[in-house]
Amino acid sequence: MSARRILIAGNWKMNGLSADATALAGGLAEKLKGAGAVNFEMLVCPPAVLIPVVAKAIAGSTMQLGGQDCHMNAKGAHTGDTAAAMLKDAGCGYVIVGHSERRTDHAETDAIVNAKAAAAHANGLIAVICIGETEAQRDAGKTLDVNGSQIAGSVPEGSTAANTVIAYEPVWAIGTGRTPTSAEVQDVHAFIRAELAKKIGAGEAAKTRILYGGSMNPKNAKELLALADVDGGLIGGASLKVDDFWAVATSA
Ligand code: PEP
């Protein structure tokens, strides 16, 4: 059995107001409390403005809290951005960096993602570094090339199993209801772990959690989470309903 603890992470994206956040996070926290000892860790990543609301709703539970992005710099003239230290101060233990929506909408390159992950590490946050190929890249047979080069470029020096989680999210599977086959997911995850070993050493890579993301839901979670190199999920749509997200977690 793997020593890697399953991480079930919810990316709420730009969804919800205070009342929704309180109900969703509070409902999940209650389920976690009621379940007692579980074999997985749960994380919710609400929009930045809702982090204090969620921190309050999950108080006293083991639910983890994360941001959806952070700036690479510590502070200063960066209107609209959030520093890693601010996330930490607000109660976060994690931050997602390099989500494909940020890579696309905000032109984030591997170098930018790398600097953001380094800022997260410097402030005691675990960076959830997202990588994944587009449909065109997949169709061109470039899936491994793309993911290999994103690992090489996006994972900063000083990354360890303790401060880093990788999320493999095929861009074409996000929000589409489509997923790769289980065999494809396992192959890419094993490849990612091997590429990670080149960067951080085989010992750390073996301990690092690699999540699958892209249309994971209560129906397909069990099969995906059972794969040897899949150590959890990064979940968008299905993380917005208490019962769906809990069903994904408990299928681990
Ligand atoms: C995501 O955006 O990280 C994601 C995996 O979304 P969904 O689960 O909705 O495909």
Tab-separated table of N, CA, C and O in Angstrom, residues 110-234:
chain	number	residue	atom	x	y	z
A	110	ASP	N	5.257	28.498	-17.712
A	110	ASP	CA	5.893	27.624	-16.720
A	110	ASP	C	6.775	28.435	-15.768
A	110	ASP	O	6.821	28.145	-14.566
A	111	ALA	N	7.477	29.438	-16.299
A	111	ALA	CA	8.373	30.240	-15.443
A	111	ALA	C	7.576	30.998	-14.380
A	111	ALA	O	7.998	31.096	-13.213
A	112	ILE	N	6.418	31.508	-14.766
A	112	ILE	CA	5.566	32.229	-13.800
A	112	ILE	C	5.032	31.254	-12.753
A	112	ILE	O	5.051	31.528	-11.546
A	113	VAL	N	4.572	30.102	-13.217
A	113	VAL	CA	4.028	29.089	-12.295
A	113	VAL	C	5.119	28.639	-11.315
A	113	VAL	O	4.885	28.498	-10.108
A	114	ASN	N	6.313	28.453	-11.830
A	114	ASN	CA	7.466	28.069	-11.011
A	114	ASN	C	7.705	29.112	-9.907
A	114	ASN	O	7.878	28.767	-8.729
A	115	ALA	N	7.666	30.392	-10.287
A	115	ALA	CA	7.914	31.465	-9.303
A	115	ALA	C	6.783	31.535	-8.277
A	115	ALA	O	7.011	31.819	-7.091
A	116	LYS	N	5.567	31.278	-8.718
A	116	LYS	CA	4.430	31.284	-7.782
A	116	LYS	C	4.548	30.116	-6.793
A	116	LYS	O	4.286	30.279	-5.598
A	117	ALA	N	4.930	28.953	-7.298
A	117	ALA	CA	5.091	27.795	-6.409
A	117	ALA	C	6.213	28.069	-5.406
A	117	ALA	O	6.103	27.726	-4.217
A	118	ALA	N	7.283	28.715	-5.870
A	118	ALA	CA	8.386	29.051	-4.956
A	118	ALA	C	7.911	30.030	-3.881
A	118	ALA	O	8.293	29.908	-2.703
A	119	ALA	N	7.066	30.985	-4.269
A	119	ALA	CA	6.519	31.936	-3.283
A	119	ALA	C	5.648	31.203	-2.269
A	119	ALA	O	5.680	31.497	-1.067
A	120	ALA	N	4.878	30.234	-2.753
A	120	ALA	CA	4.046	29.434	-1.847
A	120	ALA	C	4.935	28.713	-0.831
A	120	ALA	O	4.706	28.780	0.383
A	121	HIS	N	5.977	28.056	-1.339
A	121	HIS	CA	6.889	27.327	-0.447
A	121	HIS	C	7.521	28.265	0.588
A	121	HIS	O	7.615	27.923	1.768
A	122	ALA	N	7.945	29.425	0.122
A	122	ALA	CA	8.632	30.369	1.012
A	122	ALA	C	7.725	30.834	2.143
A	122	ALA	O	8.188	31.298	3.186
A	123	ASN	N	6.413	30.708	1.920
A	123	ASN	CA	5.460	31.156	2.941
A	123	ASN	C	4.764	29.998	3.653
A	123	ASN	O	3.720	30.178	4.282
A	124	GLY	N	5.348	28.819	3.534
A	124	GLY	CA	4.817	27.679	4.287
A	124	GLY	C	3.550	27.074	3.725
A	124	GLY	O	2.819	26.382	4.435
A	125	LEU	N	3.281	27.343	2.446
A	125	LEU	CA	2.103	26.748	1.806
A	125	LEU	C	2.517	25.565	0.936
A	125	LEU	O	3.610	25.561	0.359
A	126	ILE	N	1.633	24.585	0.829
A	126	ILE	CA	1.839	23.481	-0.098
A	126	ILE	C	1.306	23.927	-1.459
A	126	ILE	O	0.152	24.347	-1.568
A	127	ALA	N	2.165	23.870	-2.468
A	127	ALA	CA	1.760	24.288	-3.817
A	127	ALA	C	1.161	23.102	-4.562
A	127	ALA	O	1.793	22.039	-4.642
A	128	VAL	N	-0.042	23.283	-5.081
A	128	VAL	CA	-0.660	22.275	-5.950
A	128	VAL	C	-0.397	22.743	-7.380
A	128	VAL	O	-1.062	23.647	-7.877
A	129	ILE	N	0.637	22.179	-7.997
A	129	ILE	CA	1.096	22.652	-9.311
A	129	ILE	C	0.357	21.881	-10.405
A	129	ILE	O	0.451	20.660	-10.499
A	130	CYS	N	-0.405	22.630	-11.227
A	130	CYS	CA	-1.227	21.996	-12.267
A	130	CYS	C	-0.486	21.945	-13.604
A	130	CYS	O	0.153	22.939	-14.017
A	131	ILE	N	-0.615	20.805	-14.244
A	131	ILE	CA	-0.059	20.624	-15.586
A	131	ILE	C	-1.091	19.859	-16.417
A	131	ILE	O	-2.052	19.325	-15.868
A	132	GLY	N	-0.878	19.802	-17.714
A	132	GLY	CA	-1.796	19.026	-18.552
A	132	GLY	C	-1.784	19.512	-19.984
A	132	GLY	O	-1.556	20.690	-20.247
A	133	GLU	N	-2.039	18.582	-20.888
A	133	GLU	CA	-2.002	18.885	-22.313
A	133	GLU	C	-3.364	19.335	-22.840
A	133	GLU	O	-4.399	18.958	-22.292
A	134	THR	N	-3.349	20.116	-23.920
A	134	THR	CA	-4.595	20.494	-24.597
A	134	THR	C	-5.012	19.348	-25.525
A	134	THR	O	-4.234	18.414	-25.770
A	135	GLU	N	-6.217	19.479	-26.051
A	135	GLU	CA	-6.692	18.436	-26.955
A	135	GLU	C	-5.827	18.376	-28.219
A	135	GLU	O	-5.504	17.288	-28.711
A	136	ALA	N	-5.437	19.544	-28.724
A	136	ALA	CA	-4.616	19.566	-29.947
A	136	ALA	C	-3.271	18.880	-29.688
A	136	ALA	O	-2.766	18.133	-30.543
A	137	GLN	N	-2.704	19.139	-28.518
A	137	GLN	CA	-1.424	18.497	-28.175
A	137	GLN	C	-1.594	16.988	-28.041
A	137	GLN	O	-0.749	16.210	-28.492
A	138	ARG	N	-2.698	16.575	-27.452
A	138	ARG	CA	-2.971	15.134	-27.326
A	138	ARG	C	-3.120	14.498	-28.713
A	138	ARG	O	-2.525	13.454	-28.997
A	139	ASP	N	-3.915	15.180	-29.575
A	139	ASP	CA	-4.148	14.629	-30.912
A	139	ASP	C	-2.852	14.540	-31.712
A	139	ASP	O	-2.709	13.695	-32.595
A	140	ALA	N	-1.907	15.441	-31.394
A	140	ALA	CA	-0.626	15.438	-32.105
A	140	ALA	C	0.364	14.455	-31.468
A	140	ALA	O	1.545	14.423	-31.842
A	141	GLY	N	-0.096	13.684	-30.493
A	141	GLY	CA	0.781	12.689	-29.853
A	141	GLY	C	1.806	13.300	-28.924
A	141	GLY	O	2.862	12.700	-28.659
A	142	LYS	N	1.514	14.508	-28.409
A	142	LYS	CA	2.506	15.226	-27.605
A	142	LYS	C	2.211	15.209	-26.099
A	142	LYS	O	2.806	15.976	-25.337
A	143	THR	N	1.312	14.351	-25.659
A	143	THR	CA	0.908	14.362	-24.242
A	143	THR	C	2.108	14.249	-23.300
A	143	THR	O	2.257	15.058	-22.371
A	144	LEU	N	2.966	13.280	-23.526
A	144	LEU	CA	4.089	13.092	-22.593
A	144	LEU	C	5.094	14.229	-22.700
A	144	LEU	O	5.585	14.738	-21.678
A	145	ASP	N	5.367	14.666	-23.928
A	145	ASP	CA	6.302	15.796	-24.116
A	145	ASP	C	5.836	17.020	-23.342
A	145	ASP	O	6.612	17.679	-22.648
A	146	VAL	N	4.545	17.334	-23.494
A	146	VAL	CA	3.998	18.550	-22.872
A	146	VAL	C	4.065	18.434	-21.352
A	146	VAL	O	4.536	19.349	-20.658
A	147	ASN	N	3.625	17.305	-20.813
A	147	ASN	CA	3.624	17.160	-19.353
A	147	ASN	C	5.042	17.099	-18.798
A	147	ASN	O	5.314	17.648	-17.725
A	148	GLY	N	5.940	16.481	-19.539
A	148	GLY	CA	7.339	16.432	-19.111
A	148	GLY	C	7.941	17.822	-19.062
A	148	GLY	O	8.627	18.200	-18.107
A	149	SER	N	7.655	18.619	-20.084
A	149	SER	CA	8.271	19.948	-20.074
A	149	SER	C	7.604	20.864	-19.059
A	149	SER	O	8.257	21.735	-18.470
A	150	GLN	N	6.322	20.638	-18.761
A	150	GLN	CA	5.679	21.445	-17.712
A	150	GLN	C	6.236	21.077	-16.328
A	150	GLN	O	6.399	21.955	-15.481
A	151	ILE	N	6.523	19.814	-16.113
A	151	ILE	CA	7.172	19.435	-14.836
A	151	ILE	C	8.552	20.095	-14.758
A	151	ILE	O	8.906	20.713	-13.745
A	152	ALA	N	9.314	19.984	-15.830
A	152	ALA	CA	10.669	20.562	-15.823
A	152	ALA	C	10.621	22.060	-15.556
A	152	ALA	O	11.450	22.595	-14.810
A	153	GLY	N	9.619	22.745	-16.143
A	153	GLY	CA	9.583	24.206	-16.048
A	153	GLY	C	8.823	24.753	-14.854
A	153	GLY	O	9.130	25.846	-14.372
A	154	SER	N	7.833	24.031	-14.371
A	154	SER	CA	6.927	24.603	-13.360
A	154	SER	C	7.266	24.228	-11.927
A	154	SER	O	6.743	24.839	-10.993
A	155	VAL	N	8.086	23.197	-11.752
A	155	VAL	CA	8.402	22.738	-10.388
A	155	VAL	C	9.683	23.426	-9.927
A	155	VAL	O	10.753	23.227	-10.500
A	156	PRO	N	9.602	24.266	-8.888
A	156	PRO	CA	10.782	25.040	-8.475
A	156	PRO	C	11.816	24.224	-7.700
A	156	PRO	O	11.504	23.153	-7.174
A	157	GLU	N	13.023	24.767	-7.651
A	157	GLU	CA	14.063	24.209	-6.791
A	157	GLU	C	13.516	24.175	-5.367
A	157	GLU	O	12.757	25.061	-4.973
A	158	GLY	N	13.920	23.193	-4.606
A	158	GLY	CA	13.477	23.143	-3.211
A	158	GLY	C	12.135	22.443	-3.038
A	158	GLY	O	11.615	22.364	-1.925
A	159	SER	N	11.568	21.928	-4.146
A	159	SER	CA	10.294	21.211	-4.019
A	159	SER	C	10.533	19.857	-3.364
A	159	SER	O	11.533	19.179	-3.655
A	160	THR	N	9.612	19.485	-2.501
A	160	THR	CA	9.683	18.192	-1.811
A	160	THR	C	8.281	17.593	-1.787
A	160	THR	O	7.302	18.273	-2.115
A	161	ALA	N	8.213	16.349	-1.324
A	161	ALA	CA	6.900	15.712	-1.182
A	161	ALA	C	6.054	16.437	-0.140
A	161	ALA	O	4.826	16.376	-0.183
A	162	ALA	N	6.719	17.135	0.788
A	162	ALA	CA	5.974	17.807	1.857
A	162	ALA	C	5.401	19.153	1.423
A	162	ALA	O	4.388	19.596	1.963
A	163	ASN	N	6.047	19.805	0.446
A	163	ASN	CA	5.560	21.148	0.083
A	163	ASN	C	4.936	21.214	-1.311
A	163	ASN	O	4.556	22.302	-1.764
A	164	THR	N	4.831	20.072	-1.973
A	164	THR	CA	4.357	20.093	-3.362
A	164	THR	C	3.405	18.938	-3.650
A	164	THR	O	3.634	17.810	-3.213
A	165	VAL	N	2.354	19.263	-4.384
A	165	VAL	CA	1.427	18.271	-4.942
A	165	VAL	C	1.356	18.593	-6.427
A	165	VAL	O	1.333	19.764	-6.812
A	166	ILE	N	1.362	17.574	-7.269
A	166	ILE	CA	1.170	17.802	-8.707
A	166	ILE	C	-0.264	17.429	-9.061
A	166	ILE	O	-0.789	16.420	-8.564
A	167	ALA	N	-0.916	18.242	-9.887
A	167	ALA	CA	-2.248	17.883	-10.386
A	167	ALA	C	-2.164	17.736	-11.901
A	167	ALA	O	-1.862	18.710	-12.605
A	168	TYR	N	-2.372	16.504	-12.378
A	168	TYR	CA	-2.423	16.267	-13.822
A	168	TYR	C	-3.848	16.494	-14.289
A	168	TYR	O	-4.762	15.745	-13.920
A	169	GLU	N	-4.036	17.549	-15.075
A	169	GLU	CA	-5.371	17.898	-15.555
A	169	GLU	C	-5.342	18.075	-17.069
A	169	GLU	O	-4.970	19.158	-17.560
A	170	PRO	N	-5.723	17.034	-17.818
A	170	PRO	CA	-5.803	17.225	-19.264
A	170	PRO	C	-6.799	18.352	-19.542
A	170	PRO	O	-7.933	18.294	-19.053
A	171	VAL	N	-6.367	19.370	-20.269
A	171	VAL	CA	-7.204	20.561	-20.435
A	171	VAL	C	-8.543	20.195	-21.079
A	171	VAL	O	-9.597	20.722	-20.715
A	172	TRP	N	-8.505	19.229	-21.985
A	172	TRP	CA	-9.711	18.833	-22.718
A	172	TRP	C	-10.695	18.057	-21.844
A	172	TRP	O	-11.838	17.823	-22.248
A	173	ALA	N	-10.267	17.660	-20.662
A	173	ALA	CA	-11.148	16.902	-19.760
A	173	ALA	C	-11.785	17.806	-18.707
A	173	ALA	O	-12.694	17.381	-17.990
A	174	ILE	N	-11.314	19.054	-18.602
A	174	ILE	CA	-11.816	19.940	-17.553
A	174	ILE	C	-13.197	20.473	-17.933
A	174	ILE	O	-13.356	21.131	-18.963
A	175	GLY	N	-14.177	20.142	-17.097
A	175	GLY	CA	-15.532	20.666	-17.287
A	175	GLY	C	-16.256	20.129	-18.507
A	175	GLY	O	-17.290	20.669	-18.901
A	176	THR	N	-15.745	19.077	-19.120
A	176	THR	CA	-16.340	18.579	-20.369
A	176	THR	C	-17.094	17.272	-20.190
A	176	THR	O	-17.794	16.831	-21.104
A	177	GLY	N	-16.914	16.611	-19.053
A	177	GLY	CA	-17.530	15.297	-18.869
A	177	GLY	C	-16.726	14.185	-19.533
A	177	GLY	O	-17.120	13.024	-19.479
A	178	ARG	N	-15.598	14.542	-20.163
A	178	ARG	CA	-14.752	13.519	-20.799
A	178	ARG	C	-13.530	13.272	-19.924
A	178	ARG	O	-13.030	14.190	-19.279
A	179	THR	N	-13.047	12.044	-19.936
A	179	THR	CA	-11.803	11.729	-19.224
A	179	THR	C	-10.965	10.802	-20.111
A	179	THR	O	-11.512	10.105	-20.967
A	180	PRO	N	-9.672	10.754	-19.880
A	180	PRO	CA	-8.865	9.721	-20.537
A	180	PRO	C	-9.301	8.356	-19.987
A	180	PRO	O	-10.002	8.304	-18.969
A	181	THR	N	-8.871	7.281	-20.605
A	181	THR	CA	-9.132	5.955	-20.025
A	181	THR	C	-8.276	5.823	-18.764
A	181	THR	O	-7.279	6.540	-18.590
A	182	SER	N	-8.661	4.878	-17.923
A	182	SER	CA	-7.873	4.664	-16.703
A	182	SER	C	-6.432	4.293	-17.044
A	182	SER	O	-5.495	4.731	-16.380
A	183	ALA	N	-6.263	3.499	-18.078
A	183	ALA	CA	-4.902	3.096	-18.475
A	183	ALA	C	-4.091	4.318	-18.898
A	183	ALA	O	-2.903	4.443	-18.554
A	184	GLU	N	-4.732	5.232	-19.622
A	184	GLU	CA	-4.021	6.452	-20.040
A	184	GLU	C	-3.650	7.307	-18.825
A	184	GLU	O	-2.533	7.837	-18.742
A	185	VAL	N	-4.583	7.437	-17.892
A	185	VAL	CA	-4.299	8.238	-16.690
A	185	VAL	C	-3.113	7.631	-15.939
A	185	VAL	O	-2.170	8.342	-15.573
A	186	GLN	N	-3.140	6.326	-15.726
A	186	GLN	CA	-2.041	5.675	-14.996
A	186	GLN	C	-0.711	5.874	-15.727
A	186	GLN	O	0.312	6.186	-15.104
A	187	ASP	N	-0.714	5.706	-17.053
A	187	ASP	CA	0.532	5.871	-17.815
A	187	ASP	C	1.092	7.282	-17.653
A	187	ASP	O	2.297	7.463	-17.448
A	188	VAL	N	0.218	8.277	-17.755
A	188	VAL	CA	0.715	9.659	-17.649
A	188	VAL	C	1.203	9.936	-16.226
A	188	VAL	O	2.253	10.555	-16.028
A	189	HIS	N	0.480	9.450	-15.231
A	189	HIS	CA	0.910	9.669	-13.840
A	189	HIS	C	2.266	9.015	-13.557
A	189	HIS	O	3.117	9.609	-12.901
A	190	ALA	N	2.451	7.801	-14.072
A	190	ALA	CA	3.738	7.119	-13.856
A	190	ALA	C	4.855	7.895	-14.549
A	190	ALA	O	5.961	8.054	-14.000
A	191	PHE	N	4.554	8.416	-15.738
A	191	PHE	CA	5.532	9.226	-16.468
A	191	PHE	C	5.865	10.502	-15.682
A	191	PHE	O	7.036	10.875	-15.538
A	192	ILE	N	4.822	11.152	-15.157
A	192	ILE	CA	5.033	12.388	-14.389
A	192	ILE	C	5.917	12.100	-13.166
A	192	ILE	O	6.837	12.862	-12.859
A	193	ARG	N	5.662	10.987	-12.510
A	193	ARG	CA	6.481	10.665	-11.325
A	193	ARG	C	7.945	10.456	-11.736
A	193	ARG	O	8.865	10.886	-11.027
A	194	ALA	N	8.147	9.823	-12.884
A	194	ALA	CA	9.528	9.603	-13.354
A	194	ALA	C	10.199	10.936	-13.709
A	194	ALA	O	11.388	11.148	-13.411
A	195	GLU	N	9.448	11.844	-14.328
A	195	GLU	CA	10.010	13.167	-14.669
A	195	GLU	C	10.296	13.967	-13.395
A	195	GLU	O	11.294	14.682	-13.305
A	196	LEU	N	9.390	13.826	-12.434
A	196	LEU	CA	9.567	14.518	-11.155
A	196	LEU	C	10.835	14.010	-10.454
A	196	LEU	O	11.569	14.788	-9.841
A	197	ALA	N	11.084	12.713	-10.581
A	197	ALA	CA	12.279	12.119	-9.961
A	197	ALA	C	13.547	12.768	-10.502
A	197	ALA	O	14.522	12.965	-9.759
A	198	LYS	N	13.528	13.136	-11.789
A	198	LYS	CA	14.710	13.792	-12.379
A	198	LYS	C	14.939	15.150	-11.721
A	198	LYS	O	16.052	15.659	-11.663
A	199	LYS	N	13.865	15.782	-11.262
A	199	LYS	CA	13.970	17.125	-10.670
A	199	LYS	C	14.240	17.097	-9.180
A	199	LYS	O	15.010	17.895	-8.664
A	200	ILE	N	13.553	16.209	-8.463
A	200	ILE	CA	13.619	16.293	-6.997
A	200	ILE	C	14.180	15.019	-6.362
A	200	ILE	O	14.244	14.917	-5.146
A	201	GLY	N	14.550	14.064	-7.207
A	201	GLY	CA	15.112	12.814	-6.680
A	201	GLY	C	14.026	11.749	-6.570
A	201	GLY	O	12.859	12.060	-6.316
A	202	ALA	N	14.434	10.505	-6.746
A	202	ALA	CA	13.470	9.403	-6.781
A	202	ALA	C	12.754	9.229	-5.438
A	202	ALA	O	11.565	8.916	-5.398
A	203	GLY	N	13.494	9.456	-4.343
A	203	GLY	CA	12.899	9.266	-3.015
A	203	GLY	C	11.746	10.230	-2.776
A	203	GLY	O	10.666	9.835	-2.326
A	204	GLU	N	11.971	11.518	-3.095
A	204	GLU	CA	10.908	12.520	-2.906
A	204	GLU	C	9.768	12.283	-3.896
A	204	GLU	O	8.595	12.400	-3.542
A	205	ALA	N	10.121	11.964	-5.141
A	205	ALA	CA	9.072	11.757	-6.158
A	205	ALA	C	8.156	10.607	-5.762
A	205	ALA	O	6.942	10.654	-5.981
A	206	ALA	N	8.738	9.576	-5.153
A	206	ALA	CA	7.927	8.416	-4.748
A	206	ALA	C	6.928	8.787	-3.656
A	206	ALA	O	5.905	8.138	-3.499
A	207	LYS	N	7.260	9.847	-2.903
A	207	LYS	CA	6.376	10.250	-1.791
A	207	LYS	C	5.409	11.376	-2.190
A	207	LYS	O	4.515	11.736	-1.426
A	208	THR	N	5.612	11.970	-3.375
A	208	THR	CA	4.817	13.134	-3.779
A	208	THR	C	3.455	12.719	-4.316
A	208	THR	O	3.348	11.799	-5.115
A	209	ARG	N	2.426	13.435	-3.873
A	209	ARG	CA	1.081	13.118	-4.339
A	209	ARG	C	0.835	13.722	-5.729
A	209	ARG	O	1.102	14.899	-5.953
A	210	ILE	N	0.333	12.874	-6.610
A	210	ILE	CA	-0.025	13.317	-7.960
A	210	ILE	C	-1.536	13.100	-8.105
A	210	ILE	O	-2.022	11.964	-8.061
A	211	LEU	N	-2.264	14.209	-8.231
A	211	LEU	CA	-3.726	14.152	-8.332
A	211	LEU	C	-4.142	14.089	-9.792
A	211	LEU	O	-3.471	14.648	-10.661
A	212	TYR	N	-5.279	13.453	-10.043
A	212	TYR	CA	-5.889	13.545	-11.367
A	212	TYR	C	-7.005	14.589	-11.293
A	212	TYR	O	-7.770	14.611	-10.312
A	213	GLY	N	-7.123	15.417	-12.321
A	213	GLY	CA	-8.219	16.388	-12.400
A	213	GLY	C	-8.769	16.442	-13.806
A	213	GLY	O	-8.026	16.358	-14.789
A	214	GLY	N	-10.084	16.608	-13.905
A	214	GLY	CA	-10.749	16.692	-15.216
A	214	GLY	C	-11.970	15.795	-15.209
A	214	GLY	O	-11.868	14.593	-15.402
A	215	SER	N	-13.135	16.424	-14.890
A	215	SER	CA	-14.419	15.703	-14.896
A	215	SER	C	-14.434	14.496	-13.967
A	215	SER	O	-15.092	13.500	-14.259
A	216	MET	N	-13.709	14.569	-12.845
A	216	MET	CA	-13.850	13.503	-11.848
A	216	MET	C	-15.186	13.724	-11.141
A	216	MET	O	-15.556	14.857	-10.833
A	217	ASN	N	-15.914	12.646	-10.917
A	217	ASN	CA	-17.252	12.762	-10.321
A	217	ASN	C	-17.557	11.499	-9.518
A	217	ASN	O	-16.745	10.555	-9.508
A	218	PRO	N	-18.708	11.463	-8.846
A	218	PRO	CA	-18.990	10.287	-8.005
A	218	PRO	C	-19.031	8.978	-8.796
A	218	PRO	O	-18.827	7.907	-8.234
A	219	LYS	N	-19.288	9.062	-10.113
A	219	LYS	CA	-19.383	7.821	-10.903
A	219	LYS	C	-18.007	7.255	-11.279
A	219	LYS	O	-17.819	6.042	-11.300
A	220	ASN	N	-17.063	8.116	-11.611
A	220	ASN	CA	-15.772	7.592	-12.099
A	220	ASN	C	-14.650	7.643	-11.046
A	220	ASN	O	-13.542	7.160	-11.295
A	221	ALA	N	-14.927	8.252	-9.893
A	221	ALA	CA	-13.856	8.483	-8.910
A	221	ALA	C	-13.221	7.183	-8.408
A	221	ALA	O	-11.995	7.093	-8.279
A	222	LYS	N	-14.041	6.198	-8.139
A	222	LYS	CA	-13.511	4.969	-7.526
A	222	LYS	C	-12.443	4.342	-8.419
A	222	LYS	O	-11.352	3.991	-7.963
A	223	GLU	N	-12.753	4.252	-9.699
A	223	GLU	CA	-11.805	3.620	-10.631
A	223	GLU	C	-10.529	4.457	-10.776
A	223	GLU	O	-9.414	3.931	-10.742
A	224	LEU	N	-10.703	5.780	-10.884
A	224	LEU	CA	-9.525	6.648	-11.055
A	224	LEU	C	-8.657	6.644	-9.792
A	224	LEU	O	-7.423	6.576	-9.867
A	225	LEU	N	-9.297	6.704	-8.631
A	225	LEU	CA	-8.543	6.798	-7.378
A	225	LEU	C	-7.866	5.484	-7.004
A	225	LEU	O	-6.981	5.460	-6.145
A	226	ALA	N	-8.272	4.403	-7.655
A	226	ALA	CA	-7.654	3.100	-7.370
A	226	ALA	C	-6.361	2.890	-8.162
A	226	ALA	O	-5.618	1.939	-7.901
A	227	LEU	N	-6.071	3.785	-9.117
A	227	LEU	CA	-4.875	3.601	-9.956
A	227	LEU	C	-3.607	3.809	-9.122
A	227	LEU	O	-3.562	4.674	-8.237
A	228	ALA	N	-2.582	3.039	-9.445
A	228	ALA	CA	-1.383	2.980	-8.597
A	228	ALA	C	-0.727	4.341	-8.373
A	228	ALA	O	-0.262	4.630	-7.266
A	229	ASP	N	-0.676	5.175	-9.412
A	229	ASP	CA	0.017	6.463	-9.272
A	229	ASP	C	-0.929	7.648	-9.147
A	229	ASP	O	-0.493	8.798	-9.286
A	230	VAL	N	-2.190	7.384	-8.889
A	230	VAL	CA	-3.163	8.464	-8.656
A	230	VAL	C	-3.378	8.579	-7.148
A	230	VAL	O	-3.809	7.638	-6.502
A	231	ASP	N	-3.029	9.744	-6.613
A	231	ASP	CA	-3.034	9.934	-5.164
A	231	ASP	C	-4.111	10.906	-4.705
A	231	ASP	O	-3.991	11.547	-3.654
A	232	GLY	N	-5.153	11.021	-5.535
A	232	GLY	CA	-6.241	11.911	-5.173
A	232	GLY	C	-6.773	12.610	-6.402
A	232	GLY	O	-6.425	12.264	-7.534
A	233	GLY	N	-7.648	13.578	-6.156
A	233	GLY	CA	-8.266	14.283	-7.273
A	233	GLY	C	-8.330	15.778	-7.031
A	233	GLY	O	-8.418	16.225	-5.883
A	234	LEU	N	-8.257	16.539	-8.126
A	234	LEU	CA	-8.573	17.975	-8.094
A	234	LEU	C	-9.891	18.095	-8.843
A	234	LEU	O	-9.971	17.734	-10.025
